[in-house]
Amino acid sequence: MRKEQFVCPYEVYDTMEELPQQDAELMRRAHEAARNAYAPYSKFNVGAALRLANGAIVLGNNVENAAYPSGLCAERVAMFAAMAQYPGVPFEALAVTAWSASKSIEEPVAPCGACRQVMVEVEQVSKQPLRVLCQGDTGPIMVFDGVESLMPFIFLDKFL
Ligand code: THU
């Protein structure tokens, strides 16, 4: 028997001003996108902004439904919209944020497991690391340079 460990490296920026300019712009767009969330049930409004290799920025917000599982997270809305609107264009970076009218969200919002599963596959298709930036409504920004470190022991197409 041996013990092993999984390492998840990431950067933390205390303010938006500290971020590289392109990242700060992307996070600003994610904050804009969160304003369009349709989240009448959770009231947790998530925004995502995805930058593609052709410079396009595709926005996503969570869209809920009275039949709860029919809704979708902001990240997947953005990633799937980009695959529909810009087929074959690699993804570069994805910024995620959230706000709520009832409480302040000061910790970075961590993407759910289903979104991470999709991120890993789109990263493979893109053939380049997908930079992921996470922030609350305010507060520090966590930056992951590639999504493999966000999703240990992922299910991959090689198992099929
Ligand atoms: N949500 C996202 O949009 N992204 C995440 O990564 C986590 C959760 C949404 C789904 C649901 O509309 C609400 O947040 C509460 O779970």
XYZ file of N, CA, C and O and ligand atoms in Angstrom:
656
model
N 0.846 -1.197 0.000
C 0.000 0.000 0.000
C 0.878 1.242 0.000
O 1.943 1.245 0.587
N 0.437 2.271 -0.708
C 1.119 3.555 -0.583
C 0.070 4.658 -0.580
O -1.022 4.487 -1.132
N 0.422 5.748 0.070
C -0.507 6.879 0.073
C -0.088 7.843 -1.013
O 1.102 8.110 -1.195
N -1.067 8.383 -1.720
C -0.782 9.369 -2.753
C -1.652 10.579 -2.486
O -2.618 10.506 -1.730
N -1.320 11.690 -3.126
C -2.200 12.845 -2.959
C -2.379 13.595 -4.258
O -1.529 13.547 -5.145
N -3.498 14.260 -4.325
C -3.842 15.051 -5.503
C -3.541 16.512 -5.179
O -3.920 17.009 -4.126
N -2.848 17.186 -6.056
C -2.486 18.588 -5.814
C -3.309 19.483 -6.728
O -3.468 19.194 -7.914
N -3.861 20.521 -6.171
C -4.719 21.431 -6.941
C -4.146 22.851 -6.863
O -4.494 23.625 -5.976
N -3.249 23.181 -7.785
C -2.646 24.515 -7.715
C -3.587 25.598 -8.244
O -4.338 25.357 -9.190
N -3.584 26.748 -7.614
C -4.381 27.890 -8.105
C -3.773 29.180 -7.589
O -2.977 29.177 -6.658
N -4.165 30.273 -8.247
C -3.690 31.594 -7.821
C -4.836 32.315 -7.124
O -6.003 32.081 -7.454
N -4.512 33.202 -6.214
C -5.537 34.037 -5.579
C -5.166 35.497 -5.771
O -4.027 35.895 -5.474
N -6.105 36.253 -6.299
C -5.934 37.697 -6.462
C -6.913 38.368 -5.507
O -8.097 38.022 -5.483
N -6.437 39.307 -4.707
C -7.307 39.905 -3.691
C -8.333 40.856 -4.280
O -9.413 41.029 -3.724
N -7.989 41.474 -5.408
C -8.919 42.428 -6.022
C -8.894 42.248 -7.543
O -7.942 41.713 -8.104
N -9.934 42.779 -8.180
C -10.015 42.739 -9.648
C -8.863 43.515 -10.276
O -8.381 43.167 -11.347
N -8.441 44.582 -9.598
C -7.371 45.435 -10.139
C -6.060 44.672 -10.282
O -5.218 45.003 -11.114
N -5.881 43.648 -9.435
C -4.648 42.852 -9.488
C -4.598 41.902 -10.670
O -3.532 41.424 -11.056
N -5.779 41.588 -11.216
C -5.841 40.591 -12.301
C -5.205 41.136 -13.573
O -5.290 42.339 -13.851
N -4.611 40.271 -14.413
C -4.226 40.715 -15.753
C -5.453 41.319 -16.445
O -6.584 40.867 -16.207
N -5.218 42.309 -17.302
C -6.318 43.104 -17.868
C -7.404 42.268 -18.564
O -8.600 42.475 -18.358
N -6.959 41.270 -19.348
C -7.931 40.424 -20.078
C -8.826 39.638 -19.113
O -10.010 39.439 -19.366
N -8.229 39.180 -18.025
C -8.983 38.434 -17.018
C -9.983 39.349 -16.307
O -11.120 38.953 -16.031
N -9.542 40.558 -15.988
C -10.415 41.504 -15.286
C -11.625 41.834 -16.165
O -12.767 41.880 -15.684
N -11.374 42.023 -17.464
C -12.463 42.327 -18.401
C -13.444 41.150 -18.454
O -14.672 41.336 -18.431
N -12.906 39.931 -18.500
C -13.770 38.749 -18.569
C -14.619 38.632 -17.296
O -15.811 38.321 -17.365
N -14.010 38.891 -16.169
C -14.767 38.805 -14.907
C -15.843 39.895 -14.854
O -16.965 39.648 -14.389
N -15.535 41.081 -15.366
C -16.562 42.136 -15.425
C -17.756 41.666 -16.253
O -18.903 41.892 -15.897
N -17.475 40.991 -17.366
C -18.565 40.489 -18.227
C -19.376 39.411 -17.493
O -20.579 39.308 -17.668
N -18.697 38.599 -16.684
C -19.416 37.569 -15.911
C -20.364 38.238 -14.899
O -21.498 37.783 -14.706
N -19.908 39.330 -14.289
C -20.782 40.064 -13.362
C -22.003 40.609 -14.106
O -23.130 40.559 -13.593
N -21.786 41.105 -15.317
C -22.915 41.581 -16.141
C -23.883 40.436 -16.420
O -25.097 40.585 -16.323
N -23.320 39.284 -16.798
C -24.149 38.124 -17.157
C -25.010 37.685 -15.972
O -26.160 37.264 -16.150
N -24.456 37.794 -14.770
C -25.198 37.351 -13.583
C -26.463 38.179 -13.366
O -27.413 37.726 -12.720
N -26.484 39.379 -13.917
C -27.689 40.233 -13.811
C -28.843 39.619 -14.587
O -30.001 39.942 -14.350
N -28.552 38.768 -15.575
C -29.598 38.177 -16.416
C -30.055 36.805 -15.920
O -30.844 36.138 -16.590
N -29.540 36.390 -14.776
C -29.909 35.053 -14.287
C -31.423 34.938 -14.129
O -32.094 35.902 -13.731
N -31.933 33.753 -14.457
C -33.344 33.457 -14.180
C -33.337 32.420 -13.063
O -33.174 31.226 -13.314
N -33.410 32.914 -11.834
C -33.237 32.027 -10.677
C -34.315 32.303 -9.621
O -34.013 32.635 -8.473
N -35.602 32.165 -10.024
C -36.674 32.496 -9.076
C -36.782 31.517 -7.912
O -37.388 31.836 -6.891
N -36.191 30.317 -8.040
C -36.341 29.308 -6.985
C -35.196 29.384 -5.985
O -35.422 29.476 -4.779
N -33.954 29.379 -6.475
C -32.820 29.450 -5.542
C -32.491 30.898 -5.173
O -31.900 31.154 -4.144
N -32.833 31.812 -6.048
C -32.463 33.230 -5.895
C -30.947 33.406 -5.820
O -30.439 34.375 -5.259
N -30.239 32.434 -6.362
C -28.771 32.466 -6.428
C -28.425 32.730 -7.896
O -28.617 31.872 -8.754
N -27.968 33.925 -8.167
C -27.824 34.389 -9.555
C -26.382 34.235 -10.023
O -25.490 34.922 -9.516
N -26.189 33.351 -10.973
C -24.828 33.036 -11.417
C -24.600 33.600 -12.819
O -25.496 33.568 -13.672
N -23.388 34.104 -13.036
C -23.010 34.604 -14.364
C -21.703 33.974 -14.793
O -20.822 33.706 -13.970
N -21.592 33.727 -16.092
C -20.353 33.169 -16.643
C -19.996 33.923 -17.911
O -20.886 34.346 -18.664
N -18.709 34.102 -18.131
C -18.235 34.724 -19.371
C -17.079 33.873 -19.889
O -16.137 33.572 -19.149
N -17.205 33.480 -21.150
C -16.248 32.553 -21.755
C -15.539 33.266 -22.904
O -16.194 33.786 -23.801
N -14.203 33.285 -22.844
C -13.431 33.905 -23.937
C -12.906 32.832 -24.874
O -12.334 31.829 -24.435
N -13.111 33.041 -26.154
C -12.682 32.072 -27.162
C -11.408 32.562 -27.845
O -11.037 33.736 -27.756
N -10.771 31.635 -28.563
C -9.497 31.963 -29.214
C -9.663 33.011 -30.321
O -8.684 33.659 -30.691
N -10.877 33.202 -30.828
C -11.085 34.245 -31.851
C -11.436 35.592 -31.219
O -11.818 36.524 -31.917
N -11.351 35.669 -29.891
C -11.608 36.930 -29.190
C -13.058 37.114 -28.776
O -13.368 38.038 -28.007
N -13.950 36.252 -29.268
C -15.367 36.390 -28.905
C -15.556 36.084 -27.421
O -14.846 35.243 -26.859
N -16.494 36.777 -26.805
C -16.870 36.484 -25.420
C -18.330 36.054 -25.412
O -19.206 36.778 -25.915
N -18.579 34.861 -24.890
C -19.933 34.314 -24.841
C -20.380 34.308 -23.379
O -19.662 33.817 -22.507
N -21.561 34.869 -23.127
C -22.061 34.962 -21.755
C -23.056 33.843 -21.459
O -23.728 33.334 -22.360
N -23.149 33.493 -20.185
C -24.150 32.525 -19.739
C -24.650 32.929 -18.362
O -23.949 33.614 -17.616
N -25.883 32.544 -18.066
C -26.424 32.740 -16.715
C -27.246 31.515 -16.359
O -27.675 30.780 -17.253
N -27.438 31.269 -15.067
C -28.239 30.087 -14.740
C -29.696 30.331 -15.116
O -30.214 31.449 -15.015
N -30.323 29.266 -15.580
C -31.724 29.314 -16.002
C -32.442 28.193 -15.268
O -32.167 27.014 -15.518
N -33.315 28.565 -14.333
C -34.007 27.548 -13.537
C -35.371 27.231 -14.140
O -35.810 27.881 -15.100
N -36.006 26.219 -13.571
C -37.302 25.782 -14.066
C -38.099 25.208 -12.901
O -37.512 24.644 -11.978
N -39.424 25.321 -12.970
C -40.279 24.784 -11.908
C -40.045 23.283 -11.735
O -40.161 22.755 -10.632
N -39.727 22.603 -12.834
C -39.281 21.209 -12.741
C -37.766 21.280 -12.550
O -37.005 21.373 -13.522
N -37.324 21.325 -11.301
C -35.961 21.746 -10.958
C -34.833 21.194 -11.836
O -33.969 21.955 -12.278
N -34.790 19.875 -12.092
C -33.625 19.371 -12.863
C -33.581 19.864 -14.303
O -32.577 19.660 -14.984
N -34.656 20.505 -14.753
C -34.657 21.001 -16.133
C -33.832 22.278 -16.296
O -33.569 22.704 -17.422
N -33.441 22.889 -15.199
C -32.633 24.106 -15.283
C -31.187 23.785 -15.634
O -30.787 22.619 -15.735
N -30.404 24.844 -15.851
C -28.989 24.631 -16.189
C -28.127 25.728 -15.562
O -28.555 26.880 -15.433
N -26.897 25.338 -15.213
C -25.934 26.277 -14.620
C -25.436 27.279 -15.658
O -25.372 26.977 -16.854
N -24.991 28.419 -15.154
C -24.464 29.484 -16.012
C -23.280 29.018 -16.854
O -23.169 29.359 -18.040
N -22.393 28.220 -16.251
C -21.181 27.796 -16.964
C -21.526 26.961 -18.185
O -20.967 27.130 -19.264
N -22.476 25.996 -17.989
C -22.817 25.134 -19.122
C -23.627 25.897 -20.165
O -23.498 25.645 -21.357
N -24.441 26.852 -19.723
C -25.158 27.685 -20.701
C -24.128 28.377 -21.602
O -24.242 28.373 -22.828
N -23.082 28.941 -21.000
C -22.056 29.659 -21.787
C -21.278 28.688 -22.684
O -21.073 28.965 -23.874
N -20.858 27.548 -22.117
C -20.034 26.615 -22.917
C -20.835 26.025 -24.073
O -20.332 25.923 -25.204
N -22.090 25.655 -23.822
C -22.892 25.040 -24.884
C -23.263 26.085 -25.936
O -23.290 25.787 -27.139
N -23.542 27.312 -25.486
C -23.861 28.380 -26.455
C -22.657 28.624 -27.361
O -22.797 28.796 -28.578
N -21.459 28.612 -26.766
C -20.249 28.852 -27.568
C -20.044 27.724 -28.579
O -19.643 27.971 -29.729
N -20.327 26.485 -28.166
C -20.143 25.367 -29.105
C -21.153 25.433 -30.241
O -20.898 24.948 -31.350
N -22.318 26.040 -29.959
C -23.335 26.188 -31.009
C -23.020 27.371 -31.926
O -23.198 27.288 -33.138
N -22.543 28.455 -31.329
C -22.332 29.673 -32.122
C -20.968 29.729 -32.802
O -20.805 30.386 -33.827
N -19.971 29.103 -32.180
C -18.604 29.132 -32.726
C -18.025 27.722 -32.770
O -17.035 27.432 -32.088
N -18.618 26.816 -33.545
C -18.123 25.438 -33.546
C -16.662 25.386 -33.956
O -16.245 26.081 -34.885
N -15.880 24.606 -33.219
C -14.474 24.408 -33.573
C -13.536 25.483 -33.060
O -12.318 25.341 -33.195
N -14.056 26.552 -32.471
C -13.164 27.603 -31.959
C -12.756 27.243 -30.518
O -13.620 27.034 -29.663
N -11.440 27.140 -30.248
C -11.010 26.752 -28.897
C -11.437 27.749 -27.818
O -11.565 28.947 -28.084
N -11.633 27.218 -26.619
C -11.973 28.056 -25.463
C -10.675 28.452 -24.754
O -9.784 27.627 -24.585
N -10.598 29.679 -24.275
C -9.392 30.137 -23.558
C -9.611 30.295 -22.061
O -8.790 29.854 -21.262
N -10.688 30.987 -21.698
C -10.877 31.287 -20.270
C -12.354 31.427 -19.945
O -13.149 31.871 -20.779
N -12.691 31.051 -18.715
C -14.088 31.092 -18.257
C -14.128 31.753 -16.886
O -13.457 31.289 -15.951
N -14.896 32.835 -16.772
C -15.034 33.527 -15.486
C -16.428 33.262 -14.918
O -17.410 33.246 -15.654
N -16.497 33.048 -13.604
C -17.761 32.695 -12.948
C -17.950 33.563 -11.715
O -17.013 33.771 -10.935
N -19.181 34.045 -11.527
C -19.487 34.836 -10.345
C -20.949 34.642 -9.969
O -21.707 34.010 -10.719
N -21.363 35.144 -8.810
C -22.766 35.037 -8.410
C -23.125 36.161 -7.450
O -22.257 36.699 -6.765
N -24.418 36.491 -7.439
C -24.914 37.452 -6.450
C -26.277 36.982 -5.947
O -26.943 36.171 -6.601
N -26.645 37.503 -4.797
C -27.948 37.188 -4.224
C -28.472 38.451 -3.568
O -27.695 39.212 -2.973
N -29.789 38.666 -3.674
C -30.363 39.862 -3.052
C -30.436 39.683 -1.540
O -30.514 40.659 -0.796
N -30.407 38.429 -1.074
C -30.656 38.192 0.347
C -29.390 38.026 1.189
O -29.451 38.011 2.403
N -28.232 37.857 0.549
C -26.997 37.729 1.341
C -25.801 38.145 0.491
O -25.852 38.062 -0.747
N -24.730 38.557 1.160
C -23.556 38.932 0.367
C -22.717 37.677 0.116
O -22.547 36.834 1.004
N -22.233 37.577 -1.109
C -21.419 36.416 -1.499
C -19.991 36.917 -1.681
O -19.682 37.580 -2.681
N -19.163 36.650 -0.693
C -17.808 37.209 -0.710
C -16.743 36.158 -0.995
O -15.571 36.475 -1.140
N -17.166 34.897 -1.033
C -16.225 33.804 -1.351
C -16.352 33.447 -2.819
O -17.449 33.522 -3.382
N -15.263 33.006 -3.457
C -15.357 32.588 -4.855
C -16.392 31.469 -5.021
O -16.484 30.580 -4.170
N -17.160 31.552 -6.098
C -18.162 30.525 -6.396
C -17.462 29.358 -7.099
O -16.840 29.539 -8.147
N -17.576 28.172 -6.536
C -16.921 27.000 -7.122
C -17.886 26.317 -8.085
O -19.010 26.005 -7.708
N -17.490 26.100 -9.317
C -18.372 25.432 -10.282
C -18.763 24.043 -9.800
O -17.968 23.348 -9.155
N -19.990 23.631 -10.118
C -20.463 22.310 -9.668
C -19.735 21.204 -10.436
O -19.086 21.442 -11.467
N -19.865 19.986 -9.959
C -19.157 18.851 -10.565
C -19.560 18.601 -12.006
O -18.712 18.272 -12.844
N -20.856 18.764 -12.307
C -21.308 18.517 -13.684
C -20.666 19.526 -14.638
O -20.250 19.177 -15.749
N -20.557 20.773 -14.204
C -19.912 21.790 -15.061
C -18.418 21.478 -15.215
O -17.851 21.655 -16.285
N -17.800 21.006 -14.142
C -16.364 20.661 -14.246
C -16.163 19.511 -15.223
O -15.190 19.481 -15.979
N -17.067 18.550 -15.197
C -16.975 17.418 -16.126
C -17.013 17.937 -17.573
O -16.238 17.507 -18.425
N -17.891 18.885 -17.821
C -17.989 19.463 -19.178
C -16.739 20.283 -19.496
O -16.195 20.225 -20.599
N -16.247 21.023 -18.498
C -15.033 21.842 -18.724
C -13.855 20.980 -19.169
O -13.089 21.360 -20.044
N -13.707 19.816 -18.530
C -12.571 18.948 -18.880
C -12.684 18.509 -20.340
O -11.705 18.541 -21.085
N -13.890 18.160 -20.753
C -14.033 17.681 -22.133
C -13.829 18.818 -23.143
O -13.152 18.637 -24.158
N -14.371 20.003 -22.848
C -14.169 21.105 -23.809
C -12.700 21.534 -23.831
O -12.193 21.983 -24.858
N -12.020 21.360 -22.707
C -10.585 21.671 -22.691
C -9.833 20.702 -23.608
O -8.954 21.106 -24.376
N -10.219 19.436 -23.553
C -9.572 18.450 -24.434
C -9.831 18.786 -25.895
O -8.926 18.724 -26.723
N -11.058 19.159 -26.192
C -11.421 19.495 -27.576
C -10.647 20.742 -28.019
O -10.211 20.852 -29.166
N -10.467 21.670 -27.096
C -9.773 22.924 -27.415
C -8.267 22.740 -27.598
O -7.584 23.599 -28.150
N -7.741 21.635 -27.050
C -6.302 21.336 -27.112
C -5.458 22.453 -26.493
O -4.356 22.749 -26.949
N -5.999 23.109 -25.497
C -5.220 24.097 -24.742
C -5.866 24.230 -23.359
O -7.052 23.954 -23.207
N -5.078 24.630 -22.368
C -5.651 24.723 -21.015
C -6.773 25.760 -20.962
O -6.675 26.815 -21.594
N -7.827 25.434 -20.234
C -8.922 26.390 -20.024
C -8.684 27.073 -18.673
O -8.675 26.420 -17.630
N -8.482 28.378 -18.727
C -8.242 29.143 -17.501
C -9.596 29.406 -16.852
O -10.521 29.882 -17.521
N -9.729 29.092 -15.574
C -11.016 29.285 -14.895
C -10.838 30.282 -13.757
O -9.955 30.115 -12.906
N -11.681 31.319 -13.777
C -11.618 32.362 -12.750
C -12.920 32.340 -11.958
O -13.995 32.338 -12.557
N -12.822 32.319 -10.634
C -14.016 32.252 -9.801
C -14.007 33.389 -8.795
O -12.989 33.617 -8.129
N -15.168 34.059 -8.682
C -15.298 35.126 -7.691
C -16.720 35.119 -7.141
O -17.655 34.652 -7.814
N -16.910 35.617 -5.931
C -18.255 35.876 -5.431
C -18.734 37.189 -6.034
O -18.205 37.662 -7.048
N -19.718 37.804 -5.389
C -20.176 39.109 -5.870
C -19.077 40.147 -5.634
O -18.900 41.096 -6.389
N -18.337 39.925 -4.556
C -17.148 40.727 -4.247
C -16.090 39.748 -3.740
O -16.333 38.552 -3.695
N -14.939 40.266 -3.341
C -13.938 39.417 -2.694
C -12.890 38.884 -3.643
O -12.824 39.271 -4.812
N -12.067 37.954 -3.142
C -10.919 37.469 -3.907
C -11.331 36.661 -5.132
O -12.451 36.148 -5.214
N -10.387 36.545 -6.046
C -10.606 35.774 -7.277
C -9.637 34.589 -7.255
O -8.431 34.775 -7.077
N -10.179 33.380 -7.442
C -9.331 32.198 -7.580
C -9.155 31.919 -9.063
O -10.122 31.960 -9.820
N -7.921 31.607 -9.453
C -7.651 31.340 -10.875
C -6.977 29.976 -11.013
O -5.956 29.704 -10.372
N -7.582 29.141 -11.837
C -7.050 27.800 -12.121
C -6.531 27.810 -13.550
O -7.283 28.113 -14.479
N -5.271 27.462 -13.710
C -4.690 27.477 -15.057
C -4.869 26.101 -15.680
O -3.949 25.293 -15.679
N -6.057 25.822 -16.154
C -6.379 24.487 -16.659
C -7.315 23.794 -15.691
O -7.247 24.037 -14.480
N -8.203 22.924 -16.229
C -9.242 22.359 -15.374
C -8.926 20.969 -14.821
O -9.669 20.461 -13.992
N -7.826 20.371 -15.257
C -7.526 19.042 -14.732
C -7.386 19.066 -13.215
O -7.799 18.140 -12.529
N -6.821 20.165 -12.720
C -6.624 20.255 -11.275
C -7.939 20.492 -10.533
O -7.998 20.386 -9.313
N -8.994 20.819 -11.274
C -10.296 21.055 -10.641
C -11.137 19.786 -10.556
O -12.188 19.792 -9.935
N -10.707 18.739 -11.234
C -11.565 17.556 -11.357
C -10.726 16.288 -11.285
O -10.359 15.715 -12.315
N -10.385 15.844 -10.051
C -9.563 14.638 -9.940
C -10.323 13.389 -10.395
O -11.534 13.309 -10.237
N -9.616 12.452 -10.958
C -10.176 11.143 -11.327
C -11.428 11.273 -12.178
O -12.453 10.655 -11.933
N -11.307 12.110 -13.168
C -12.457 12.377 -14.036
C -12.798 11.173 -14.908
O -11.917 10.381 -15.258
N -14.057 11.062 -15.268
C -14.482 10.055 -16.228
C -14.164 10.577 -17.623
O -14.620 11.651 -18.012
N -13.376 9.827 -18.373
C -12.937 10.277 -19.700
C -13.424 9.335 -20.798
O -13.754 8.174 -20.523
N -13.394 9.833 -22.020
C -13.881 9.012 -23.142
C -13.023 7.758 -23.333
O -13.470 6.774 -23.913
N -11.789 7.771 -22.800
C -10.933 6.588 -22.964
C -11.494 5.355 -22.236
O -11.136 4.229 -22.520
N -12.392 5.607 -21.261
C -13.002 4.477 -20.544
C -14.140 3.832 -21.341
O -14.609 2.766 -20.984
N -14.598 4.508 -22.366
C -15.789 4.010 -23.086
C -15.435 2.857 -24.000
O -14.334 2.800 -24.529
N -25.398 27.145 -10.305
C -24.676 27.595 -11.368
O -25.208 28.271 -12.259
N -23.363 27.284 -11.425
C -22.704 26.546 -10.478
O -21.537 26.237 -10.664
C -23.385 26.142 -9.258
C -24.843 26.340 -9.234
C -26.823 27.484 -10.240
C -27.750 26.316 -10.396
C -28.977 26.831 -9.689
O -29.717 27.622 -10.609
C -28.438 27.746 -8.610
O -27.108 28.054 -8.992
C -28.436 27.137 -7.229
O -27.831 25.899 -7.218
